[in-house]
Each structure stands twice: as structure tokens, then as C-alpha cells.
């Protein structure tokens, strides 16, 4: 067993080899989801912002590996409502646990947490910034369905401005050359800093405002996103853009056989329910893959060595 402990704040913090190792370990956990390697370990899940899939999959990951979970899913029930600072909360919780999984509405909160504690931190989403564990399950889902990560046509649709899942995915894909299509209205287009990142790292991309048949039919992966009401300060702007992009069954009838449709969930109107039985719809399996990816991430952060099984289609 290794002795190092490692936080995961941004997918940019880990190398290509580490990503591939985590994918192979996720495959191991898919085949062996239940064991006791976290016996005696306590993990805190601190969710200052609402979550269903991320929190439940992290907590399930710990439970299936024999660890214990403490924490909260509603910050209004904590001492932060009394004015306790994030620093004090992190330092206090660090006294009780071996690992902290944290979601926070402020960008940079997870990075800050690593500066005030020696306990490893896993970023479960910080504002519109990063969501590295989602990226790992996204990469695992792409790898499983396509058999590779390189040389793919990946289309990102919807909220590309505030969507931390697509931001994290771009950071990871600097290691795996692919071609991106960004489909968004002007109000929600990919921020310039991420386009600059693509330019600096040789990531090819094109921008579209129309979600056309040509775009759909030339995609290996379509990654739909929800327009996030909680990110908008102007509710009228949200109402104006919330239903601009949706996908239904008829729209993918001429798409590539290998097309898979991803979505970090929850969905609102952007994915029609008539897609759910289409074999190209992969978003529920994608969510299931989150359990295995997060088991691998937890073990990495705790310095626990896990076998690596190459991912397969």
C-alpha cells in the first residue's frame, strides 16, 4: 500500500498516465464493486450545493468498499448558517476523517480547502469551474462505448458557459486528440479562456449556434447539458435560452451507428424521453459508471493500490 495521499481538485492536476490508470481501476471496480479495502476509513461528504448523483455515487462507493460516511447534503443545517467560515469547517471536519469530498458554489473553494488541511480533498464541483470526478466517469463512458479516446468527433451542446462538466472534459482531452463541435447560443457559448486552452493544446474545435442534422450525423459522442437556472443572476436571460437546444429520437435516426448520447444529468427539456430506449442513449449507464470511477478516485486519494484492468467496449 502506498503512503502518499493525493487531492483531486482539477482534472488538469493529473497526467495522461494517471488518467489511464484510473480508467483501468474503474474497470476493476466494475468487475469487483464490493470489497472491504476501506475498512476503518471515514469519508466526509460536504455538499454546500445540491446534488443527487454525485453525492449518492460517492457515498455508495465508500459503502461498497467497507468505509463509513459522515457529512451533510444541505449547508443550511450546518454551522455555516451561524457564520462559520469555510476554513473553520474544513479544519474541524479534518479532525474526524481520512478524506473529504466537497461540492461548493464558489469557484476555487476546493483548491482553497487543500491549503488549509493535510487531509486529501476531492472536488465534487466548484461553481462553474471544475468537476473532475464527472470527467473521469465521462472518459470511462467514452472509452467503453468507442474503444478509444483519441480521434473522435465529440459534440458539446447547450450550456457551455457555466457547464463545469464540459470545462473539465476539455482539460482532460488535451491528452487525447479529438475534434470538438461547440453548439451554443451567444449567451452560453464556450468561454474564451477554454477556447484559448484548446488553441494552446492543439485541440480542434468549431463553433455552431444551430444544432443541425449535419452536426448530429457527424458525431461519435453528443454530450448534452442542462441550462442551469442556478447559475443565472438574470431570470429573464434564463427563460430566453433554457429551451434552445433539445434532442429527440427522430433527430438521431440517420446518425452514426457508434453514436452515444451522454448527459451529466439531471435533465429538464433538453433530452426527450423518447430517446431513453434508443441503444444510442447512454446517459443512465454513464451515471452508473460514476460509481466505479469514484471508487478508483477515492482509492487514489487515500494511496491505496488497486489492480488495473484495461477498459473494454
Short mmCIF file of C-alpha atoms in Angstrom, two decimals, residues 65-266:
data_model
loop_
_atom_site.label_atom_id
_atom_site.label_comp_id
_atom_site.label_asym_id
_atom_site.label_seq_id
_atom_site.Cartn_x
_atom_site.Cartn_y
_atom_site.Cartn_z
CA UNK A 65 -15.68 -0.59 -0.20
CA UNK A 66 -16.35 -1.02 3.50
CA UNK A 67 -15.78 2.57 4.67
CA UNK A 68 -18.03 4.90 6.65
CA UNK A 69 -19.55 8.22 5.56
CA UNK A 70 -20.31 11.36 7.53
CA UNK A 71 -21.30 14.77 6.25
CA UNK A 72 -24.21 16.86 5.03
CA UNK A 73 -26.21 17.44 1.86
CA UNK A 74 -27.73 20.75 2.95
CA UNK A 75 -25.46 23.53 4.17
CA UNK A 76 -28.43 25.24 5.85
CA UNK A 77 -28.24 22.57 8.55
CA UNK A 78 -24.60 23.36 9.38
CA UNK A 79 -22.77 25.99 11.37
CA UNK A 80 -22.09 27.93 8.17
CA UNK A 81 -25.51 29.48 8.78
CA UNK A 82 -24.04 30.85 12.02
CA UNK A 83 -21.21 32.48 10.13
CA UNK A 84 -18.61 29.70 10.38
CA UNK A 85 -16.01 30.17 7.64
CA UNK A 86 -15.17 27.52 5.08
CA UNK A 87 -11.68 27.35 6.58
CA UNK A 88 -13.01 26.54 10.03
CA UNK A 89 -15.45 23.96 8.68
CA UNK A 90 -12.69 22.17 6.75
CA UNK A 91 -10.25 22.23 9.67
CA UNK A 92 -12.91 20.96 12.06
CA UNK A 93 -14.06 18.12 9.78
CA UNK A 94 -10.43 17.18 9.12
CA UNK A 95 -10.15 16.10 12.73
CA UNK A 96 -12.62 13.29 12.14
CA UNK A 97 -11.98 11.83 8.70
CA UNK A 98 -9.43 10.39 6.27
CA UNK A 99 -10.83 12.08 3.13
CA UNK A 100 -13.14 14.99 2.28
CA UNK A 101 -15.39 15.05 -0.79
CA UNK A 102 -16.68 18.59 -1.27
CA UNK A 103 -19.08 20.44 -3.54
CA UNK A 104 -19.24 24.21 -3.23
CA UNK A 105 -20.90 27.03 -5.15
CA UNK A 106 -17.72 29.16 -5.22
CA UNK A 107 -15.09 28.61 -7.87
CA UNK A 108 -11.77 27.78 -6.25
CA UNK A 109 -13.30 26.54 -2.98
CA UNK A 110 -11.83 23.04 -3.33
CA UNK A 111 -8.37 24.42 -4.10
CA UNK A 112 -8.63 26.65 -1.05
CA UNK A 113 -9.62 23.66 1.08
CA UNK A 114 -6.38 21.87 0.15
CA UNK A 115 -4.46 24.85 1.50
CA UNK A 116 -5.96 24.67 4.99
CA UNK A 117 -5.79 20.91 5.62
CA UNK A 118 -3.48 17.96 5.07
CA UNK A 119 -6.48 15.66 4.56
CA UNK A 120 -6.95 14.90 0.83
CA UNK A 121 -9.78 16.77 -0.90
CA UNK A 122 -11.83 15.53 -3.84
CA UNK A 123 -13.58 18.31 -5.70
CA UNK A 124 -17.19 17.27 -6.38
CA UNK A 125 -17.83 20.52 -8.27
CA UNK A 126 -16.90 24.14 -7.54
CA UNK A 127 -19.24 26.62 -9.16
CA UNK A 128 -18.89 26.73 -12.94
CA UNK A 129 -15.23 25.75 -12.69
CA UNK A 130 -14.29 22.05 -12.45
CA UNK A 131 -15.90 18.65 -11.85
CA UNK A 132 -13.03 16.15 -12.17
CA UNK A 133 -14.81 13.01 -10.94
CA UNK A 134 -17.56 13.61 -13.53
CA UNK A 135 -14.83 13.89 -16.14
CA UNK A 136 -13.39 10.52 -15.14
CA UNK A 137 -16.76 8.81 -15.50
CA UNK A 138 -17.29 10.64 -18.81
CA UNK A 139 -13.92 9.42 -20.09
CA UNK A 140 -14.70 5.90 -18.88
CA UNK A 141 -18.06 6.03 -20.68
CA UNK A 142 -16.45 7.26 -23.90
CA UNK A 143 -13.73 4.62 -23.68
CA UNK A 144 -16.21 1.82 -23.03
CA UNK A 145 -18.53 2.77 -25.88
CA UNK A 146 -15.95 3.79 -28.50
CA UNK A 147 -12.99 1.59 -27.63
CA UNK A 148 -10.67 4.60 -27.60
CA UNK A 149 -10.39 8.22 -26.51
CA UNK A 150 -8.44 9.57 -29.49
CA UNK A 151 -9.62 10.54 -32.98
CA UNK A 152 -13.28 11.08 -32.05
CA UNK A 153 -15.84 13.66 -33.08
CA UNK A 154 -17.33 15.00 -29.85
CA UNK A 155 -20.20 17.50 -29.86
CA UNK A 156 -20.90 19.57 -26.74
CA UNK A 157 -24.37 21.11 -26.65
CA UNK A 158 -26.18 23.67 -24.51
CA UNK A 159 -24.71 25.47 -21.52
CA UNK A 160 -21.04 25.71 -22.41
CA UNK A 161 -20.55 28.91 -20.42
CA UNK A 162 -21.41 27.65 -16.94
CA UNK A 163 -21.11 23.90 -17.57
CA UNK A 164 -18.26 22.71 -15.36
CA UNK A 165 -18.56 19.18 -16.78
CA UNK A 166 -17.65 20.32 -20.30
CA UNK A 167 -14.89 22.55 -18.97
CA UNK A 168 -13.29 19.64 -17.13
CA UNK A 169 -13.68 17.35 -20.14
CA UNK A 170 -11.76 19.78 -22.35
CA UNK A 171 -8.90 19.86 -19.85
CA UNK A 172 -8.68 16.06 -19.92
CA UNK A 173 -8.86 15.80 -23.70
CA UNK A 174 -5.60 17.67 -24.20
CA UNK A 175 -4.07 14.19 -23.73
CA UNK A 176 -6.31 12.51 -26.31
CA UNK A 177 -6.52 14.31 -29.67
CA UNK A 178 -10.15 14.67 -30.77
CA UNK A 179 -12.34 17.05 -32.75
CA UNK A 180 -14.94 19.12 -30.91
CA UNK A 181 -18.07 20.90 -32.01
CA UNK A 182 -19.37 23.53 -29.58
CA UNK A 183 -23.11 24.10 -30.03
CA UNK A 184 -24.47 27.02 -28.02
CA UNK A 185 -26.20 30.38 -28.32
CA UNK A 186 -24.16 33.54 -27.87
CA UNK A 187 -25.24 33.86 -24.23
CA UNK A 188 -23.98 30.36 -23.37
CA UNK A 189 -21.03 29.86 -25.71
CA UNK A 190 -17.75 28.34 -24.58
CA UNK A 191 -15.77 30.96 -22.60
CA UNK A 192 -12.74 32.42 -24.31
CA UNK A 193 -10.36 31.01 -21.71
CA UNK A 194 -11.33 27.46 -22.69
CA UNK A 195 -11.03 28.21 -26.39
CA UNK A 196 -7.58 29.64 -25.66
CA UNK A 197 -6.80 26.40 -23.82
CA UNK A 198 -7.85 24.42 -26.89
CA UNK A 199 -5.68 26.59 -29.14
CA UNK A 200 -2.69 26.24 -26.83
CA UNK A 201 -3.03 22.45 -26.66
CA UNK A 202 -3.83 21.68 -30.27
CA UNK A 203 -7.46 20.73 -29.61
CA UNK A 204 -9.50 21.22 -32.77
CA UNK A 205 -12.93 22.80 -32.39
CA UNK A 206 -15.67 24.50 -34.39
CA UNK A 207 -18.48 26.67 -33.01
CA UNK A 208 -22.13 26.46 -34.03
CA UNK A 209 -25.32 28.16 -32.95
CA UNK A 210 -27.54 25.66 -34.79
CA UNK A 211 -27.88 22.03 -33.67
CA UNK A 212 -28.22 20.84 -37.24
CA UNK A 213 -28.57 17.33 -38.76
CA UNK A 214 -25.08 17.76 -40.21
CA UNK A 215 -23.64 18.31 -36.73
CA UNK A 216 -25.58 15.38 -35.27
CA UNK A 217 -24.77 12.96 -38.08
CA UNK A 218 -21.03 13.69 -37.89
CA UNK A 219 -20.66 12.95 -34.17
CA UNK A 220 -19.36 9.92 -32.29
CA UNK A 221 -20.38 11.45 -28.96
CA UNK A 222 -23.10 14.01 -28.33
CA UNK A 223 -22.75 15.49 -24.86
CA UNK A 224 -25.95 17.31 -23.94
CA UNK A 225 -26.07 19.72 -20.99
CA UNK A 226 -28.81 21.34 -18.96
CA UNK A 227 -29.14 25.11 -18.95
CA UNK A 228 -28.54 25.71 -15.25
CA UNK A 229 -31.01 28.12 -13.73
CA UNK A 230 -28.94 28.35 -10.54
CA UNK A 231 -26.04 29.94 -12.47
CA UNK A 232 -28.11 32.86 -13.77
CA UNK A 233 -28.46 36.16 -11.96
CA UNK A 234 -30.97 37.38 -14.57
CA UNK A 235 -34.02 35.09 -14.63
CA UNK A 236 -35.22 36.65 -17.89
CA UNK A 237 -31.99 35.64 -19.59
CA UNK A 238 -32.51 32.09 -18.33
CA UNK A 239 -36.08 31.99 -19.66
CA UNK A 240 -34.85 33.21 -23.03
CA UNK A 241 -32.27 30.44 -23.53
CA UNK A 242 -33.47 27.45 -21.47
CA UNK A 243 -35.21 25.59 -24.33
CA UNK A 244 -32.99 26.47 -27.28
CA UNK A 245 -31.37 23.05 -27.66
CA UNK A 246 -33.06 19.68 -27.34
CA UNK A 247 -32.57 16.21 -28.77
CA UNK A 248 -35.21 13.62 -29.61
CA UNK A 249 -35.34 10.19 -31.20
CA UNK A 250 -36.14 11.36 -34.71
CA UNK A 251 -33.10 13.63 -34.76
CA UNK A 252 -30.64 10.71 -34.44
CA UNK A 253 -32.24 8.31 -36.94
CA UNK A 254 -29.52 8.98 -39.55
CA UNK A 255 -26.62 9.27 -37.09
CA UNK A 256 -23.56 7.05 -36.94
CA UNK A 257 -24.07 3.52 -35.60
CA UNK A 258 -21.46 4.13 -32.90
CA UNK A 259 -23.03 7.40 -31.70
CA UNK A 260 -23.61 7.55 -27.96
CA UNK A 261 -25.53 10.31 -26.22
CA UNK A 262 -24.16 11.49 -22.88
CA UNK A 263 -25.59 13.88 -20.30
CA UNK A 264 -24.33 14.58 -16.76
CA UNK A 265 -27.96 14.74 -15.54
CA UNK A 266 -30.34 15.91 -14.25
#
